[in-house]
Short mmCIF file of C-alpha atoms and ligand atoms in Angstrom, two decimals:
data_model
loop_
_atom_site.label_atom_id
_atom_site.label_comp_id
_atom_site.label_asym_id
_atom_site.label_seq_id
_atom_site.Cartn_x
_atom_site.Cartn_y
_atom_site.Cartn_z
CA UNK S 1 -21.11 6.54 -1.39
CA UNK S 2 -20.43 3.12 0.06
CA UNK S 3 -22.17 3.83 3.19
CA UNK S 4 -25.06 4.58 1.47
CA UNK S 5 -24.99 1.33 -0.43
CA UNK S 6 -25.04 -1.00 2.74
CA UNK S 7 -27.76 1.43 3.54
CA UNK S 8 -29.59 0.94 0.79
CA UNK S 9 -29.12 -2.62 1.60
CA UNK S 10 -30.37 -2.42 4.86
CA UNK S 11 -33.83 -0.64 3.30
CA UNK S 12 -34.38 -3.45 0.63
CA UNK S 13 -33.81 -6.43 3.11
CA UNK S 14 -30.40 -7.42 1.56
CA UNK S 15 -28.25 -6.20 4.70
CA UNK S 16 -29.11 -6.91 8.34
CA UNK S 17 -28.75 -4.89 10.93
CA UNK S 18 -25.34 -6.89 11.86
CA UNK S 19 -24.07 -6.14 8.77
CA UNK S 20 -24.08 -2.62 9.56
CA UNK S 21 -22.18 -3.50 12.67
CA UNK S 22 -19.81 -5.41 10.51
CA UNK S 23 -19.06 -2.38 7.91
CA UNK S 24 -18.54 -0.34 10.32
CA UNK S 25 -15.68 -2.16 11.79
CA UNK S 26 -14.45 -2.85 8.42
CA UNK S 27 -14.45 1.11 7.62
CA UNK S 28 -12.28 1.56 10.74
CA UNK S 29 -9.31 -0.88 9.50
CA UNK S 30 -9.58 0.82 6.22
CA UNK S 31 -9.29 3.72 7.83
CA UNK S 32 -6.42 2.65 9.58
CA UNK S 33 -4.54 1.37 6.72
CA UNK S 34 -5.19 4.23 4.63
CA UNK S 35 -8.02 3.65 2.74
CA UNK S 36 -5.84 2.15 -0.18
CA UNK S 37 -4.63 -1.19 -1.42
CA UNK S 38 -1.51 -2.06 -0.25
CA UNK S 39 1.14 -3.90 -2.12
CA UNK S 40 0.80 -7.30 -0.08
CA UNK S 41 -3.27 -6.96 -0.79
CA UNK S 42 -2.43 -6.73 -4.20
CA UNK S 43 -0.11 -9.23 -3.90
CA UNK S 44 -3.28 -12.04 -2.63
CA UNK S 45 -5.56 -10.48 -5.06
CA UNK S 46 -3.30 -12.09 -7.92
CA UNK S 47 -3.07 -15.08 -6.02
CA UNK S 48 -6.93 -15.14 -5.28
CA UNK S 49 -7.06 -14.48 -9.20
CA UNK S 50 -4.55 -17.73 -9.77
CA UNK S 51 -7.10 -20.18 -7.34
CA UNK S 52 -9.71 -18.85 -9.51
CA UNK S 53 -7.80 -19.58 -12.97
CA UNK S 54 -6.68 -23.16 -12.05
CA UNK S 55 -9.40 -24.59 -9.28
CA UNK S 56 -12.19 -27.06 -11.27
CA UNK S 57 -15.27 -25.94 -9.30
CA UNK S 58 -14.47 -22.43 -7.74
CA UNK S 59 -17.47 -20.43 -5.88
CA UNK S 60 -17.91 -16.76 -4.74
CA UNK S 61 -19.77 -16.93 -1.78
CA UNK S 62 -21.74 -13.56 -1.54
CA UNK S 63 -23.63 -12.36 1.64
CA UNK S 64 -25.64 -9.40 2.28
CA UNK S 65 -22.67 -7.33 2.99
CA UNK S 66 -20.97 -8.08 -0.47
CA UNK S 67 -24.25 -8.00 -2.82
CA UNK S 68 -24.87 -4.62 -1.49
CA UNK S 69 -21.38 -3.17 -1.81
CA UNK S 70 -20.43 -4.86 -5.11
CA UNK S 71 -23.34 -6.73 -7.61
CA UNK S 72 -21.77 -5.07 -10.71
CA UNK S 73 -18.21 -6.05 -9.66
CA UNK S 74 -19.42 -9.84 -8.34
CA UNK S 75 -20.89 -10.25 -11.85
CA UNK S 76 -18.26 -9.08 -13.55
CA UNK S 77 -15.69 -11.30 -11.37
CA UNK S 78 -18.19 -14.71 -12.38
CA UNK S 79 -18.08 -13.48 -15.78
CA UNK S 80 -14.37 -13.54 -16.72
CA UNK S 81 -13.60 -16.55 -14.10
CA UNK S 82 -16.54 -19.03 -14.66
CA UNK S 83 -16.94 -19.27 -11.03
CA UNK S 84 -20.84 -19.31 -10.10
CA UNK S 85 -22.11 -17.18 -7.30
CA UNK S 86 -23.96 -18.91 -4.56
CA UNK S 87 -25.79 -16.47 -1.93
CA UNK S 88 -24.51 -18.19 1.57
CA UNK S 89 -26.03 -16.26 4.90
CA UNK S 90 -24.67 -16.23 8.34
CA UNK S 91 -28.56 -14.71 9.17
CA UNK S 92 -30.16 -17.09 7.04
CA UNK S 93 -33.69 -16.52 6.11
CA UNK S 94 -35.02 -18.10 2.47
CA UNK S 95 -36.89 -14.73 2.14
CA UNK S 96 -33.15 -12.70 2.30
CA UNK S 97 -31.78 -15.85 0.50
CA UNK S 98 -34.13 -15.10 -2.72
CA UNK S 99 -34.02 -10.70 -2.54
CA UNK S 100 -30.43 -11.30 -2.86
CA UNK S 101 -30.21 -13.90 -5.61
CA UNK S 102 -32.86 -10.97 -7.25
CA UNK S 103 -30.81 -8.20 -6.73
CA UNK S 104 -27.43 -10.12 -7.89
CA UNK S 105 -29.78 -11.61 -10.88
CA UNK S 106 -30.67 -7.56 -12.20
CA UNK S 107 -27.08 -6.55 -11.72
CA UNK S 108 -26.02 -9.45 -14.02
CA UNK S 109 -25.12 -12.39 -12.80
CA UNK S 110 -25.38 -15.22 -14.85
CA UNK S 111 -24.11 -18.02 -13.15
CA UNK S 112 -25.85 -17.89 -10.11
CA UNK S 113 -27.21 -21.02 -7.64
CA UNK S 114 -31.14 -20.92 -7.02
CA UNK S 115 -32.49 -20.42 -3.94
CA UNK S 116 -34.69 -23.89 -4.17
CA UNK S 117 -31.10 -25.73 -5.05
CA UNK S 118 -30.12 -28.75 -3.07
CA UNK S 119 -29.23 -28.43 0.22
CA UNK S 120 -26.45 -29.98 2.61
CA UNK S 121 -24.59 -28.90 5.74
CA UNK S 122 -20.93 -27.97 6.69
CA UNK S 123 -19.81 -30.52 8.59
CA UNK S 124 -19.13 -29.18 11.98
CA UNK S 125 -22.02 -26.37 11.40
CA UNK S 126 -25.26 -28.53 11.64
CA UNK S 127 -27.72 -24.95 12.22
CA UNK S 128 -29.30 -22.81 9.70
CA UNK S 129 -25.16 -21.01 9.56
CA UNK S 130 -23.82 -24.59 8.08
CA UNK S 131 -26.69 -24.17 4.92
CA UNK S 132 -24.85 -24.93 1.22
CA UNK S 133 -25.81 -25.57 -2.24
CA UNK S 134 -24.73 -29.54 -2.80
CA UNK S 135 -23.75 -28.22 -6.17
CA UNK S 136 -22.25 -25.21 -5.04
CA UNK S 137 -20.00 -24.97 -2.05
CA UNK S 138 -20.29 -28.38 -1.11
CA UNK S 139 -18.66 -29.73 -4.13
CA UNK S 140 -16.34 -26.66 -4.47
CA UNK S 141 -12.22 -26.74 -4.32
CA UNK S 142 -12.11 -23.38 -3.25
CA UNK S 143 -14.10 -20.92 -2.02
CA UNK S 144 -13.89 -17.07 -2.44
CA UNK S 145 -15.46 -15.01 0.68
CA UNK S 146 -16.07 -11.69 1.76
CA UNK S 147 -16.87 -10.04 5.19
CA UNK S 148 -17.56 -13.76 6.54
CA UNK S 149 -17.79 -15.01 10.05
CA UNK S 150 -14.68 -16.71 11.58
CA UNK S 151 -16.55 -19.97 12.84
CA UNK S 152 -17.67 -20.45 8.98
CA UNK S 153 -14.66 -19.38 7.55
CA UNK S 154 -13.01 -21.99 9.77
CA UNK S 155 -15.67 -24.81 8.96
CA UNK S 156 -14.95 -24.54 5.24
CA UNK S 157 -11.13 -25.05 5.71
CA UNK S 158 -11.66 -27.90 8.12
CA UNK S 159 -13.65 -29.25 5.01
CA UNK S 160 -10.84 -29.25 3.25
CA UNK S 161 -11.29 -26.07 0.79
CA UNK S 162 -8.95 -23.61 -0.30
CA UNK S 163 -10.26 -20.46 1.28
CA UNK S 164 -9.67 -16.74 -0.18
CA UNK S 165 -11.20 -13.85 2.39
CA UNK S 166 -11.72 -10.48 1.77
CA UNK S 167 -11.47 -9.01 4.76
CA UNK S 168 -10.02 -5.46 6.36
CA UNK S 169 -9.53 -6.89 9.99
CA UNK S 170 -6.24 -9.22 9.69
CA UNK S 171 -7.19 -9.76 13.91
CA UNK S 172 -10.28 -11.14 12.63
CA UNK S 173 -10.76 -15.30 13.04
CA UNK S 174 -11.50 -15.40 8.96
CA UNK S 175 -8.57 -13.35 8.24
CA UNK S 176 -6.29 -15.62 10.43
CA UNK S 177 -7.74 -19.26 9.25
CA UNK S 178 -7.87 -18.56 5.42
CA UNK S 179 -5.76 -20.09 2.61
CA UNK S 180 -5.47 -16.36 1.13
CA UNK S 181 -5.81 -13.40 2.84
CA UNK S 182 -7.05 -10.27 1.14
CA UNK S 183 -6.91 -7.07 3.74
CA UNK S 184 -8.55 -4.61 1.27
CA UNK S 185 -11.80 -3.22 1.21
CA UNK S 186 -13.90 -5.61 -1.00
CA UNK S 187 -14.54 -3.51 -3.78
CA UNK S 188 -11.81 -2.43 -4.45
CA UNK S 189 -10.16 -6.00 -3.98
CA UNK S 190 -12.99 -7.81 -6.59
CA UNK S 191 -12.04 -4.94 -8.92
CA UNK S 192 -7.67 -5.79 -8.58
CA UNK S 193 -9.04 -9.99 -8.87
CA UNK S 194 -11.38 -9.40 -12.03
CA UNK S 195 -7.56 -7.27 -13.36
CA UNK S 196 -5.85 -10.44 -12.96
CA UNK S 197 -8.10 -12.94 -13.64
CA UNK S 198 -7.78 -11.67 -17.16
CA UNK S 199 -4.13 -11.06 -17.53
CA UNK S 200 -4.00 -15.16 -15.80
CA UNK S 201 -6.79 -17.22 -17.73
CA UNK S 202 -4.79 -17.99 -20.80
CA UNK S 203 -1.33 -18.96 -18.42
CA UNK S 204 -2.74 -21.95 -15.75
CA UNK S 205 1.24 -22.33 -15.36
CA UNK S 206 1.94 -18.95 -14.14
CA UNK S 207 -0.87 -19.47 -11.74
CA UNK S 208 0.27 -22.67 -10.31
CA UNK S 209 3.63 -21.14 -10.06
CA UNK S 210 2.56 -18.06 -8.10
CA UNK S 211 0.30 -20.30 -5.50
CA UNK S 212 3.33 -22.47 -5.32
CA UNK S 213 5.03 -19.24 -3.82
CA UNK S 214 2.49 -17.81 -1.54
CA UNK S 215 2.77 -17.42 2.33
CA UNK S 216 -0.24 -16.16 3.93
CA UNK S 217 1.59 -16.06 6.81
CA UNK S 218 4.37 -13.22 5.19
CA UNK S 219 1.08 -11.36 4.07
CA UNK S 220 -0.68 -11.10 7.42
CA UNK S 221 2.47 -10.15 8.86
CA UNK S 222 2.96 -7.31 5.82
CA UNK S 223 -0.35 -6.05 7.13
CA UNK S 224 0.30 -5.72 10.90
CA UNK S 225 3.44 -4.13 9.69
CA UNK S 226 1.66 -1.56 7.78
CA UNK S 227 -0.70 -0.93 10.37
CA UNK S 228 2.02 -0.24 12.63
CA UNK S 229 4.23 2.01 10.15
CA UNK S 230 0.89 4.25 10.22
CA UNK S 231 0.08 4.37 13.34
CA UNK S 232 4.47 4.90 14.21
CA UNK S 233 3.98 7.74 11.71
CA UNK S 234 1.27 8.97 13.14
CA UNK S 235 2.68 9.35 16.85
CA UNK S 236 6.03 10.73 15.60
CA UNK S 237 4.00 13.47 13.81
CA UNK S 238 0.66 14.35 15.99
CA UNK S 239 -0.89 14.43 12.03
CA UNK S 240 -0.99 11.60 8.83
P1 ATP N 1 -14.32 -13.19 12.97
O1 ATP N 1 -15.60 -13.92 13.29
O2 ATP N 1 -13.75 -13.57 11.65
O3 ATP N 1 -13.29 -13.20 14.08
P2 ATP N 1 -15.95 -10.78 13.15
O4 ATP N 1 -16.57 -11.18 14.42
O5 ATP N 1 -15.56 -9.34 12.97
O6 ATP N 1 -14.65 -11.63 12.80
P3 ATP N 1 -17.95 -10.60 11.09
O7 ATP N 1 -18.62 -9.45 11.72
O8 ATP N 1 -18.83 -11.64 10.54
O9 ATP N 1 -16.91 -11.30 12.01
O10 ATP N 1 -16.93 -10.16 9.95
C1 ATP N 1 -16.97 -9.05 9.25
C2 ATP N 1 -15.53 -8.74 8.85
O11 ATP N 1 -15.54 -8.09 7.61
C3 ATP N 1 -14.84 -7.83 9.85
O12 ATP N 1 -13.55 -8.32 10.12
C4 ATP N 1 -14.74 -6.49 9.11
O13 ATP N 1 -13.54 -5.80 9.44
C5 ATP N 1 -14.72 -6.93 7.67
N1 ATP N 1 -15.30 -5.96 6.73
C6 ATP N 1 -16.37 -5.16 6.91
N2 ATP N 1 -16.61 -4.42 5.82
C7 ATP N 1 -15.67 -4.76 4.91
C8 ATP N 1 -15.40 -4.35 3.58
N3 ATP N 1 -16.13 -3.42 2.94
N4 ATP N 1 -14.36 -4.94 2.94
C9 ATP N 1 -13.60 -5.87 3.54
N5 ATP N 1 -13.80 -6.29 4.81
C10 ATP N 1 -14.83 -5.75 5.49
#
């Protein structure tokens, strides 16, 4: 069922060809890990879900990848956290810049940047890759991603923003130069954040306290360890 949504995606000009490339790695460290959410992904879910409670301007950053795979769940996710959604492409085109906002627009959501809003650049990312909203990203304190390119991922921390990334490769650049780390698939990860985004609104204290606490470090490690356990497991057996 989720391959045929980046499918899908690929058929109504959301997802582009490299995005297919992209899933397809991603389905091979989910794969690897089990195809669940582990307790350290959980873990920088609640602390994505904090960042989003107690940050001033937070942004979800949604590329073709993510709109395909999760409108109902990014809507729901700007809903009960305020953030707005701005549609940020690695293969920018306006054209795939305004099916998106569309598509993300019928799946209901409300706070959403427009495709004709202001434009500036990441500093360090002067092409058509370094392409924000002035009111969106540019202004923003911290930035949620998913499935996102490490040279962009690492622009946007250079920039001084607190960076959450979803993403199922913890070898990958993003997963290595983000503030928060999610390794989960991102579906089920926006699903765990929208859980505790609404057990955290009303408690900004607990938030601060948890992101006070958090080593993104201890998490990456927690996921090469679980990668390894498996695959251990796996070569002591011959089966999973
Ligand atoms: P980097 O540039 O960060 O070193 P990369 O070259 O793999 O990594 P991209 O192809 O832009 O960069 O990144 C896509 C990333 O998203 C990959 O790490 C992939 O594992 C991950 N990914 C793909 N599908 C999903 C998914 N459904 N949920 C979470 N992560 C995913």
């Amino acid at each position: 069922m989720t391959r045929e949504k980046i499918v899908e995606g690929y058929r109504k000009g959301i997802v582009v060809l490299h995005g297919l490339i992209a899933h397809g790695r991603g389905e091979a460290f989910d794969y690897l890990l089990g195809e669940k959410t582990h307790g350290f992904a959980d873990y920088a879910e609640k602390i994505v879900a904090s960042y989003l409670v107690v940050s001033n301007r937070p942004i979800i950053s949604v590329n073709g990848n993510y709109a395909a795979l999760a409108p109902d769940e990014i809507a729901e996710l700007s809903r009960v956290s305020g953030a707005y959604v701005e549609v940020n492409l690695f293969h920018r085109t306006e054209e795939r810049i305004a099916r998106i906002y569309e598509f993300l627009r019928e799946h209901g959501v409300e706070r959403i940047l427009p495709p004709s809003c202001e434009k500036t650049y990441v500093p360090g990312l002067e092409s058509k890759r370094g392409i924000v909203c002035r009111e969106g990203i540019a202004l923003a304190d911290f930035v949620l991603l998913a499935i996102e390119d490490g040279d962009r991922t690492e622009a946007l921390v250079g920039w001084g923003k607190k960076v959450a990334a979803i993403d199922l490769n913890p070898f990958s650049r993003t997963a290595q130069k983000a503030t928060v780390t999610v390794v989960d698939d991102a579906i089920r990860a926006t699903r765990n954040i929208i859980r505790y985004v609404e057990g955290l609104r009303g408690n900004r204290e607990e938030a601060m306290r948890l992101i006070a606490g958090y080593d993104n470090k201890l998490v990456l490690k927690q996921a090469f360890k679980a990668l390894l356990d498996r695959l251990e497991f796996a070569v002591s057996r011959g089966v999973l």
